[in-house]
Amino acid sequence: MNIGLATTRSARRYPDRLAAFDHERELLWRDLDARSNRLANVLHSGLQLDKGDRVALWAPNRLEVPEVLAGVAKAGLVYVGLNFRMSDTDFAHVFENAQPRVLIVAGEYRERAEHLISGQDIRLIDLDDASSSGYESLLADAASLAPATLHQVRPEDDFCIVYTSGTTGTPKGVWFDHGRVLQHATVAALEYEIDRETRYLTAIPHNSSVHITMAPCMTMGGAMGFFDSRRFDAEVYVREVARTAATHSYLVPTQLYRLLETAPGQDSLASMNTLGYGAAPMSPDKAALLVERFGPIFNQLYGMAEIASIGTMLRKDDHVTALDGRPELLRSVGQPSYAIDVRVVDPAGNDVDKGERGEVIFSAPYMMKGYYRDADRTARTLIDGWIHSGDVARVDDDGFIYIVDRIKDLIIRGGYNIAPAEIEAALHQHPDVLEVGVIGVPDEQWGESILAVVALKPGAASDATTMIDWCRNESSLSTVKLPGNIEFVPSLPKNAVGKIAKNELRRNYSAAADED
């Protein structure tokens, strides 16, 4: 079994049902299957690519994404979804690491792509090129019958490489085979209640949602929708949900905060059955507001690319329970999902006692094979069959996991370990704060001091002294955890999935602190 065959089976079951859509186009399952067959034949028979060769896609969220994914899979090739936000340096690293034979690119990125791959043996195919060498012409000239490779691709064959956002250095290629992704698709379908009636509106970059969105829908016959994630506008998103009758979606906390500022009530998301969130800490107060305003449609996932994003889930009923008298649950990331073992351990690898802090580690049949062509970083993360997250957490008596912070993000002030997430949660309670990132910056006296970088809500105004006084008088922060300074910015830097890029904040503000 493989992802390409899963696509074909959905097309046979539901040929006339909607398979994919974006802001202006729709594609039925029979057409997605035929077009992905044509692409597979172009790649295998036309371009003579060999099993295991890599094919990269550089495009925004658009209708062609699932057919490229399926076509690459049917041909026995390896799909590499690229993050359009990467720097030229990171693109160069990815091309060197993945060594793709083909780069399929949206017309708007073609010029930059040609510059980056100049001198390399990479065939470029332009999605928007109307000439005979463009994507549509190549598909039109190819056979629509399934390629000979369709039934030759085995579960253990490589399927995709998902590059991380580079928040801890150069992007790492998280590497999966078909079997792992199919197992994960089953878990995601169960957790998100995905079936043939699903209309899943993807509002984060497609390269980050291969597992959460596309593989489950391809397996279950749901429809995959694509919303432009480059310029998230909450009002436009609400209109698109209504226009497409979207039943499922996934947003990061910052997007949800903007939704709270824009959408008046439950009718705004009337068609929505499941709205997932994750990738960054969520303010418990805002999570409660979301449920009160839009209803019990929310679930939170916690994970990492290395486990295909799903490790624990704070499910819809957990959100309801939180509002019915257990508000502390909204500070948790839920309980372990299906088919995954989640532990919190000390440095020696022993499980910590309930309530004690340790590192979160994961083991699952769908976790990554490793980092592609990167044995050193694989060995540091995948140890004795366990993925080490680098996250500090504790577990309560009911098995709910509470993330304290990233090990590498902890601020050491005068020998005292301080979790930025606690300070961020406090600042999120301020009525004028839209988003916040807290980092440690060099300090001669204390080693590190606490800096909060804050983006205010539209129309709000404040200054560092006023907000620090608010933290002192109105929040639960102890004196040692009060920010030493607050910088105000229009918005905070983020990675491809909307997580605040702490490394960029540290580069920008640690250098400034050193200069002081």
Coordinates of C-alpha atoms in Angstrom, one line a residue:
M1 CA 0.0 0.0 0.0
N2 CA 1.2 3.6 -0.7
I3 CA -0.2 7.1 -0.7
G4 CA -0.6 7.1 -4.5
L5 CA -2.7 4.0 -4.4
A6 CA -4.8 5.5 -1.5
T7 CA -5.5 8.4 -3.9
T8 CA -6.7 6.1 -6.6
R9 CA -8.9 4.1 -4.3
S10 CA -10.6 7.3 -3.1
A11 CA -11.2 8.3 -6.7
R12 CA -12.8 4.9 -7.4
R13 CA -15.1 5.2 -4.4
Y14 CA -16.0 8.8 -4.9
P15 CA -15.3 9.8 -8.5
D16 CA -17.7 12.7 -8.6
R17 CA -17.1 14.1 -5.1
L18 CA -15.0 17.1 -4.5
A19 CA -11.3 16.3 -3.9
A20 CA -9.6 19.7 -3.9
F21 CA -10.4 23.4 -4.0
D22 CA -8.8 26.8 -3.7
H23 CA -10.2 30.4 -3.9
E24 CA -11.2 30.0 -7.5
R25 CA -11.0 26.4 -8.7
E26 CA -12.3 22.9 -7.8
L27 CA -11.2 19.4 -8.7
L28 CA -13.2 16.2 -8.5
W29 CA -11.6 12.9 -7.3
R30 CA -11.7 11.4 -10.8
D31 CA -9.8 14.4 -12.1
L32 CA -7.3 14.5 -9.3
D33 CA -6.5 10.8 -9.9
A34 CA -6.2 11.3 -13.7
R35 CA -4.0 14.4 -13.4
S36 CA -1.7 12.8 -10.8
N37 CA -1.4 9.7 -13.1
R38 CA -0.4 12.1 -15.9
L39 CA 2.2 13.7 -13.7
A40 CA 3.5 10.3 -12.6
N41 CA 3.9 9.3 -16.2
V42 CA 5.7 12.6 -17.0
L43 CA 8.2 12.0 -14.2
H44 CA 8.7 8.2 -14.7
S45 CA 8.4 7.7 -18.4
G46 CA 9.0 11.1 -19.8
L47 CA 11.9 12.4 -17.6
Q48 CA 13.2 8.9 -16.8
L49 CA 13.4 9.5 -13.1
D50 CA 14.4 6.5 -11.0
K51 CA 12.7 5.1 -7.9
G52 CA 13.7 7.2 -4.9
D53 CA 14.6 10.4 -6.8
R54 CA 13.4 13.6 -5.2
V55 CA 10.9 16.0 -6.7
A56 CA 10.5 19.3 -4.9
L57 CA 7.5 21.7 -5.0
W58 CA 7.9 25.4 -4.4
A59 CA 4.5 27.0 -4.4
P60 CA 2.0 28.7 -2.2
N61 CA -1.2 26.9 -1.1
R62 CA -3.0 26.1 -4.3
L63 CA -5.1 23.4 -6.1
E64 CA -2.1 21.6 -7.6
V65 CA -0.5 20.6 -4.3
P66 CA -2.3 17.3 -3.7
E67 CA -2.0 16.2 -7.4
V68 CA 1.8 16.8 -7.2
L69 CA 2.0 14.9 -4.0
A70 CA 0.0 12.0 -5.4
G71 CA 1.8 12.0 -8.7
V72 CA 5.2 11.9 -7.1
A73 CA 4.0 9.0 -4.8
K74 CA 2.6 7.0 -7.7
A75 CA 5.9 7.2 -9.6
G76 CA 7.8 5.8 -6.7
L77 CA 9.6 9.2 -6.1
V78 CA 10.1 11.3 -3.0
Y79 CA 8.1 14.4 -2.4
V80 CA 9.9 17.5 -1.0
G81 CA 7.6 20.4 -0.1
L82 CA 9.5 23.6 0.2
N83 CA 8.8 26.5 2.6
F84 CA 8.4 29.7 0.6
R85 CA 9.7 31.7 3.6
M86 CA 13.1 30.2 3.5
S87 CA 16.2 32.4 3.0
D88 CA 18.4 31.8 0.0
T89 CA 21.0 30.3 2.3
D90 CA 18.4 27.8 3.6
F91 CA 17.2 27.0 0.1
A92 CA 20.8 26.3 -1.0
H93 CA 21.2 23.9 2.0
V94 CA 17.9 22.1 1.2
F95 CA 18.9 21.7 -2.5
E96 CA 22.3 20.4 -1.5
N97 CA 20.8 18.0 1.1
A98 CA 17.8 16.7 -0.9
Q99 CA 19.4 16.9 -4.4
P100 CA 16.1 17.0 -6.2
R101 CA 16.0 15.9 -9.8
V102 CA 12.9 18.1 -10.6
L103 CA 11.7 21.4 -9.1
I104 CA 8.0 22.2 -9.7
V105 CA 7.6 25.9 -9.1
A106 CA 4.8 28.5 -9.1
G107 CA 5.4 31.2 -11.7
E108 CA 5.9 33.9 -9.0
Y109 CA 8.9 32.1 -7.7
R110 CA 10.5 31.0 -11.0
E111 CA 13.1 33.8 -11.3
R112 CA 14.4 33.2 -7.8
A113 CA 14.3 29.5 -8.3
E114 CA 16.3 29.7 -11.6
H115 CA 18.9 31.8 -9.8
L116 CA 19.2 29.3 -6.9
I117 CA 19.5 26.2 -9.0
S118 CA 21.8 27.7 -11.7
G119 CA 24.5 25.2 -12.7
Q120 CA 22.7 22.3 -11.0
D121 CA 21.2 19.3 -12.8
I122 CA 17.6 20.1 -11.8
R123 CA 14.7 20.2 -14.2
L124 CA 12.4 23.1 -13.6
I125 CA 8.7 22.8 -14.4
D126 CA 6.6 26.0 -14.1
L127 CA 3.1 25.5 -12.9
D128 CA 2.0 28.7 -14.6
D129 CA 4.0 28.5 -17.9
A130 CA 1.6 28.2 -20.8
S131 CA 4.4 27.1 -23.2
S132 CA 5.0 23.5 -24.4
S133 CA 7.4 22.9 -21.5
G134 CA 5.0 24.2 -18.8
Y135 CA 3.2 22.0 -16.3
E136 CA -0.2 21.9 -18.0
S137 CA 1.3 21.1 -21.4
L138 CA 3.4 18.3 -20.0
L139 CA 0.3 16.8 -18.3
A140 CA -1.8 17.1 -21.5
D141 CA 0.7 15.1 -23.5
A142 CA 1.0 12.3 -21.0
A143 CA -1.3 9.3 -20.5
S144 CA -4.0 9.5 -17.9
L145 CA -3.8 5.7 -17.1
A146 CA -2.1 4.7 -13.9
P147 CA 1.7 4.4 -14.2
A148 CA 3.3 1.0 -14.1
T149 CA 4.9 1.9 -10.8
L150 CA 1.6 2.3 -8.9
H151 CA 1.5 -1.2 -7.4
Q152 CA 5.3 -1.4 -7.1
V153 CA 5.7 1.1 -4.4
R154 CA 6.0 -0.6 -1.0
P155 CA 5.2 0.7 2.5
E156 CA 8.9 0.7 3.3
D157 CA 9.7 2.9 0.3
D158 CA 10.5 6.6 0.9
F159 CA 7.6 9.0 0.5
C160 CA 8.5 12.5 1.6
I161 CA 11.0 14.8 3.2
V162 CA 9.6 17.6 5.4
Y163 CA 12.1 20.3 6.1
T164 CA 11.9 22.0 9.5
S165 CA 11.8 25.7 9.7
G166 CA 15.4 26.2 10.7
T167 CA 14.6 27.5 14.2
T168 CA 17.6 25.5 15.5
G169 CA 20.0 26.0 12.7
T170 CA 19.9 24.9 9.1
P171 CA 16.6 23.1 8.1
K172 CA 16.6 19.4 8.9
G173 CA 15.0 17.0 6.4
V174 CA 12.5 14.9 8.4
W175 CA 12.2 11.7 6.4
F176 CA 9.2 9.3 6.1
D177 CA 8.3 6.2 4.2
H178 CA 4.8 5.4 2.9
G179 CA 4.0 3.0 5.7
R180 CA 4.7 5.6 8.4
V181 CA 2.6 8.2 6.8
L182 CA -0.3 5.8 6.2
Q183 CA -0.3 4.8 9.9
H184 CA -0.2 8.5 10.8
A185 CA -3.1 9.3 8.4
T186 CA -5.3 6.8 10.3
V187 CA -4.4 8.5 13.6
A188 CA -5.1 12.0 12.2
A189 CA -8.4 10.8 10.7
L190 CA -9.5 9.5 14.1
E191 CA -8.4 12.6 16.1
Y192 CA -9.8 15.1 13.6
E193 CA -12.9 13.1 12.6
I194 CA -11.9 13.1 8.9
D195 CA -14.1 11.2 6.5
R196 CA -15.5 11.5 3.0
E197 CA -17.7 14.5 4.1
T198 CA -14.7 16.5 5.2
R199 CA -13.8 19.8 3.6
Y200 CA -10.4 20.6 5.2
L201 CA -9.3 24.2 4.6
T202 CA -5.5 24.4 4.9
A203 CA -4.5 27.8 6.2
I204 CA -0.9 27.0 7.2
P205 CA 1.8 26.4 4.5
H206 CA 1.1 23.1 2.7
N207 CA 4.7 21.9 3.3
S208 CA 3.9 21.8 7.0
S209 CA 0.6 20.0 6.7
V210 CA 1.3 17.0 4.5
H211 CA 0.3 14.6 7.3
I212 CA -2.4 16.6 9.2
T213 CA -4.3 17.6 6.1
M214 CA -3.5 15.8 2.9
A215 CA -2.6 12.2 3.8
P216 CA -5.8 11.7 5.9
C217 CA -8.0 13.3 3.2
M218 CA -6.4 11.2 0.5
T219 CA -7.0 8.1 2.5
M220 CA -10.5 8.8 3.6
G221 CA -11.8 10.6 0.5
G222 CA -12.2 14.1 2.1
A223 CA -11.8 17.3 0.2
M224 CA -8.6 19.4 0.6
G225 CA -8.9 23.1 0.4
F226 CA -6.1 25.7 0.2
F227 CA -6.2 29.2 1.7
D228 CA -3.3 31.6 1.0
S229 CA -1.2 31.4 4.2
R230 CA 1.2 34.2 3.2
R231 CA -1.0 37.0 4.3
F232 CA -3.5 35.7 6.8
D233 CA -6.6 37.9 7.0
A234 CA -9.2 36.7 9.6
E235 CA -12.1 38.4 7.8
V236 CA -11.1 36.8 4.5
Y237 CA -10.7 33.4 6.2
V238 CA -14.2 33.6 7.8
R239 CA -15.7 34.4 4.4
E240 CA -13.8 31.5 2.8
V241 CA -15.0 29.1 5.5
A242 CA -18.6 30.2 4.7
R243 CA -18.1 30.1 0.9
T244 CA -16.7 26.6 0.9
A245 CA -18.7 25.2 3.8
A246 CA -15.3 24.1 5.3
T247 CA -15.7 21.5 8.1
H248 CA -12.1 21.3 9.3
S249 CA -9.2 23.6 9.6
Y250 CA -6.0 24.2 11.6
L251 CA -4.7 27.6 12.8
V252 CA -1.8 28.7 15.0
P253 CA -2.6 30.8 18.1
T254 CA -1.8 34.1 16.5
Q255 CA -4.3 33.4 13.7
L256 CA -6.9 32.5 16.4
Y257 CA -6.2 35.7 18.3
R258 CA -6.9 37.6 15.1
L259 CA -10.1 35.6 14.7
L260 CA -11.2 36.7 18.1
E261 CA -10.7 40.3 17.1
T262 CA -12.7 39.8 13.9
A263 CA -15.4 37.2 14.0
P264 CA -18.5 38.1 16.1
G265 CA -19.8 34.7 17.1
Q266 CA -20.6 31.1 16.4
D267 CA -22.4 31.8 13.1
S268 CA -19.0 33.0 11.8
L269 CA -17.8 29.4 11.7
A270 CA -21.2 27.7 11.4
S271 CA -19.9 24.9 9.1
M272 CA -16.8 24.1 11.2
N273 CA -16.8 20.7 12.9
T274 CA -13.1 20.6 14.0
L275 CA -10.7 23.5 14.3
G276 CA -7.3 22.3 15.4
Y277 CA -4.6 24.5 16.8
G278 CA -1.0 24.2 18.0
A279 CA 2.7 24.9 17.0
A280 CA 3.0 27.5 19.8
P281 CA 1.6 28.0 23.3
M282 CA -2.0 29.1 23.5
S283 CA -3.2 31.6 26.1
P284 CA -5.7 29.7 28.4
D285 CA -7.9 32.8 28.7
K286 CA -8.1 33.1 24.9
A287 CA -8.7 29.4 24.5
A288 CA -11.7 29.7 26.9
L289 CA -13.0 32.7 24.9
L290 CA -12.7 30.8 21.6
V291 CA -14.9 27.9 23.0
E292 CA -17.4 30.3 24.5
R293 CA -17.7 32.3 21.2
F294 CA -17.5 29.6 18.6
G295 CA -18.6 26.4 20.4
P296 CA -16.9 23.1 21.2
I297 CA -15.1 22.7 17.9
F298 CA -11.5 23.1 19.1
N299 CA -8.8 20.5 19.7
Q300 CA -5.1 21.2 20.4
L301 CA -2.3 19.1 19.1
Y302 CA 1.2 19.0 20.5
G303 CA 4.0 17.3 18.6
M304 CA 6.9 18.0 16.3
A305 CA 7.8 17.3 12.7
E306 CA 9.7 14.3 13.7
I307 CA 6.5 12.5 14.8
A308 CA 4.4 13.9 12.0
S309 CA 3.0 16.6 14.3
I310 CA 0.7 14.5 16.5
G311 CA 1.9 13.4 20.0
T312 CA -0.8 14.5 22.4
M313 CA -4.2 16.0 22.0
L314 CA -6.4 18.3 24.1
R315 CA -9.6 17.1 22.6
K316 CA -12.9 19.0 22.2
D317 CA -14.5 17.5 25.3
D318 CA -11.4 18.4 27.3
H319 CA -12.1 22.1 26.4
V320 CA -15.7 21.7 27.5
T321 CA -14.5 20.1 30.8
A322 CA -12.1 23.0 31.3
L323 CA -15.0 25.5 31.1
D324 CA -17.1 23.3 33.4
G325 CA -14.8 23.6 36.4
R326 CA -11.3 22.4 35.4
P327 CA -9.7 25.5 33.9
E328 CA -6.2 24.2 34.4
L329 CA -6.7 21.8 31.5
L330 CA -6.4 24.7 29.1
R331 CA -2.8 25.1 30.2
S332 CA -2.1 21.5 29.2
V333 CA -1.5 19.9 25.8
G334 CA -3.7 17.0 26.5
Q335 CA -3.1 13.3 26.7
P336 CA -1.1 11.0 24.4
S337 CA -2.8 10.3 21.0
Y338 CA -3.5 6.9 19.5
A339 CA -0.5 4.6 18.6
I340 CA 2.1 6.7 20.3
D341 CA 4.0 6.4 23.6
V342 CA 4.8 9.7 25.4
R343 CA 7.0 9.9 28.4
V344 CA 8.5 12.6 30.6
V345 CA 12.0 11.6 31.7
D346 CA 15.0 12.9 33.7
P347 CA 18.4 13.2 32.1
A348 CA 19.1 9.5 32.8
G349 CA 16.0 8.5 30.9
N350 CA 13.9 7.6 33.9
D351 CA 10.3 8.6 34.2
V352 CA 9.8 11.5 36.5
D353 CA 7.2 11.5 39.3
K354 CA 3.8 13.1 38.7
G355 CA 4.2 16.8 38.9
E356 CA 8.0 16.8 38.5
R357 CA 9.7 18.3 35.5
G358 CA 11.4 16.3 32.7
E359 CA 11.9 16.1 29.0
V360 CA 9.1 14.9 26.7
I361 CA 10.1 11.9 24.5
F362 CA 8.1 10.0 21.9
S363 CA 8.0 6.6 20.3
A364 CA 5.5 5.7 17.5
P365 CA 5.3 3.5 14.4
Y366 CA 4.8 6.7 12.4
M367 CA 7.8 8.7 13.7
M368 CA 10.5 9.7 11.3
K369 CA 13.1 7.3 9.8
G370 CA 15.7 10.0 10.7
Y371 CA 17.0 13.3 9.3
Y372 CA 17.7 12.8 5.6
R373 CA 21.5 12.5 5.0
D374 CA 22.2 13.8 8.5
A375 CA 23.4 11.0 10.7
D376 CA 24.8 13.3 13.4
R377 CA 21.6 15.2 14.1
T378 CA 19.6 12.0 13.9
A379 CA 21.8 10.4 16.6
R380 CA 21.2 13.4 18.9
T381 CA 17.4 13.3 18.5
L382 CA 16.5 9.6 17.9
I383 CA 18.0 7.7 20.8
D384 CA 17.2 4.0 21.4
G385 CA 13.9 4.3 19.5
W386 CA 12.8 7.5 21.2
I387 CA 12.5 11.0 19.7
H388 CA 13.8 13.6 22.2
S389 CA 11.7 16.8 21.9
G390 CA 13.8 19.2 23.9
D391 CA 10.6 20.3 25.7
V392 CA 10.4 20.5 29.5
A393 CA 7.0 19.3 30.9
R394 CA 5.2 17.8 33.8
V395 CA 2.3 15.2 34.0
D396 CA -0.7 15.4 36.3
D397 CA -2.5 12.5 38.0
D398 CA -4.8 12.1 35.0
G399 CA -2.1 11.9 32.4
F400 CA -2.5 15.4 31.1
I401 CA 0.9 16.9 30.0
Y402 CA 1.8 20.5 30.7
I403 CA 4.7 22.0 28.7
V404 CA 6.9 24.3 30.8
D405 CA 9.2 25.4 28.0
R406 CA 11.9 24.5 25.6
I407 CA 15.1 23.3 27.3
K408 CA 17.1 25.7 25.0
D409 CA 14.7 28.6 25.7
L410 CA 15.1 28.6 29.5
I411 CA 16.4 31.8 30.9
I412 CA 19.1 31.5 33.6
R413 CA 19.0 34.6 35.7
G414 CA 21.3 34.6 38.7
G415 CA 21.4 30.8 38.7
Y416 CA 17.6 30.6 38.6
N417 CA 15.9 28.8 35.7
I418 CA 13.0 30.8 34.3
A419 CA 10.5 29.5 31.7
P420 CA 9.6 32.2 29.1
A421 CA 6.3 30.5 28.5
E422 CA 5.1 31.4 32.0
I423 CA 5.9 35.1 31.4
E424 CA 4.3 35.0 27.9
A425 CA 1.1 33.5 29.4
A426 CA 1.0 36.3 32.0
L427 CA 1.5 39.0 29.3
H428 CA -1.2 37.4 27.1
Q429 CA -3.7 38.3 29.9
H430 CA -3.0 42.0 29.3
P431 CA -6.0 43.3 27.3
D432 CA -3.8 45.2 24.8
V433 CA -1.4 42.3 23.9
L434 CA -1.8 40.5 20.7
E435 CA 1.3 38.4 20.7
V436 CA 4.5 38.1 22.7
G437 CA 7.9 36.4 22.7
V438 CA 10.1 36.3 25.8
I439 CA 13.9 35.7 25.6
G440 CA 17.0 36.0 27.7
V441 CA 19.5 38.6 26.8
P442 CA 23.1 39.0 28.1
D443 CA 23.4 40.8 31.4
E444 CA 26.7 41.5 33.2
Q445 CA 25.2 41.3 36.7
W446 CA 22.7 38.4 36.4
G447 CA 24.0 36.5 33.4
E448 CA 20.7 37.0 31.5
S449 CA 17.9 39.5 31.9
I450 CA 14.3 39.0 30.7
L451 CA 13.2 40.8 27.5
A452 CA 9.6 40.6 26.3
V453 CA 9.0 41.5 22.7
V454 CA 5.3 42.5 22.3
A455 CA 3.0 43.2 19.4
L456 CA -0.1 45.2 20.5
K457 CA -3.6 44.8 19.2
P458 CA -4.7 47.3 16.5
G459 CA -5.3 50.7 18.0
A460 CA -3.7 49.9 21.4
A461 CA -0.9 51.9 22.9
S462 CA 1.5 51.2 25.9
D463 CA 5.1 51.6 27.0
A464 CA 7.6 49.4 28.8
T465 CA 7.2 51.0 32.2
T466 CA 3.4 50.8 32.2
M467 CA 3.4 47.2 31.1
I468 CA 6.1 46.1 33.5
D469 CA 4.1 47.8 36.3
W470 CA 1.0 45.9 35.2
C471 CA 3.0 42.6 35.4
R472 CA 4.2 43.5 38.9
N473 CA 0.7 44.5 40.2
E474 CA -1.8 42.6 38.1
S475 CA -0.1 39.3 37.1
S476 CA 1.0 36.3 39.2
L477 CA 4.6 36.7 38.2
S478 CA 7.1 36.7 41.0
T479 CA 9.7 39.6 41.2
V480 CA 12.4 37.4 39.7
K481 CA 10.3 36.7 36.6
L482 CA 9.3 40.3 35.8
P483 CA 10.6 41.5 32.4
G484 CA 13.6 43.8 32.7
N485 CA 12.5 45.5 29.5
I486 CA 9.8 45.3 26.9
E487 CA 10.2 46.1 23.2
F488 CA 7.2 46.9 21.1
V489 CA 7.0 45.8 17.4
P490 CA 4.3 45.7 14.8
S491 CA 4.5 41.9 14.6
L492 CA 6.9 39.1 15.7
P493 CA 9.0 37.0 13.3
K494 CA 7.5 33.5 12.7
N495 CA 8.5 30.3 11.0
A496 CA 6.5 28.5 8.3
V497 CA 3.8 27.2 10.7
G498 CA 3.4 30.5 12.6
K499 CA 5.5 29.7 15.6
I500 CA 7.4 32.7 16.9
A501 CA 11.0 32.5 15.8
K502 CA 12.9 32.8 19.1
N503 CA 16.2 32.3 17.3
E504 CA 15.6 35.5 15.3
L505 CA 14.6 37.4 18.4
R506 CA 17.7 36.3 20.1
R507 CA 19.9 37.3 17.1
N508 CA 18.3 40.7 17.0
Y509 CA 18.1 41.6 20.6
S510 CA 21.1 39.7 22.1
A511 CA 23.4 41.5 19.8
A512 CA 21.8 44.8 20.9
A513 CA 22.2 43.9 24.5
D514 CA 25.9 43.0 24.0
E515 CA 26.5 46.4 22.4
D516 CA 24.9 48.1 25.4

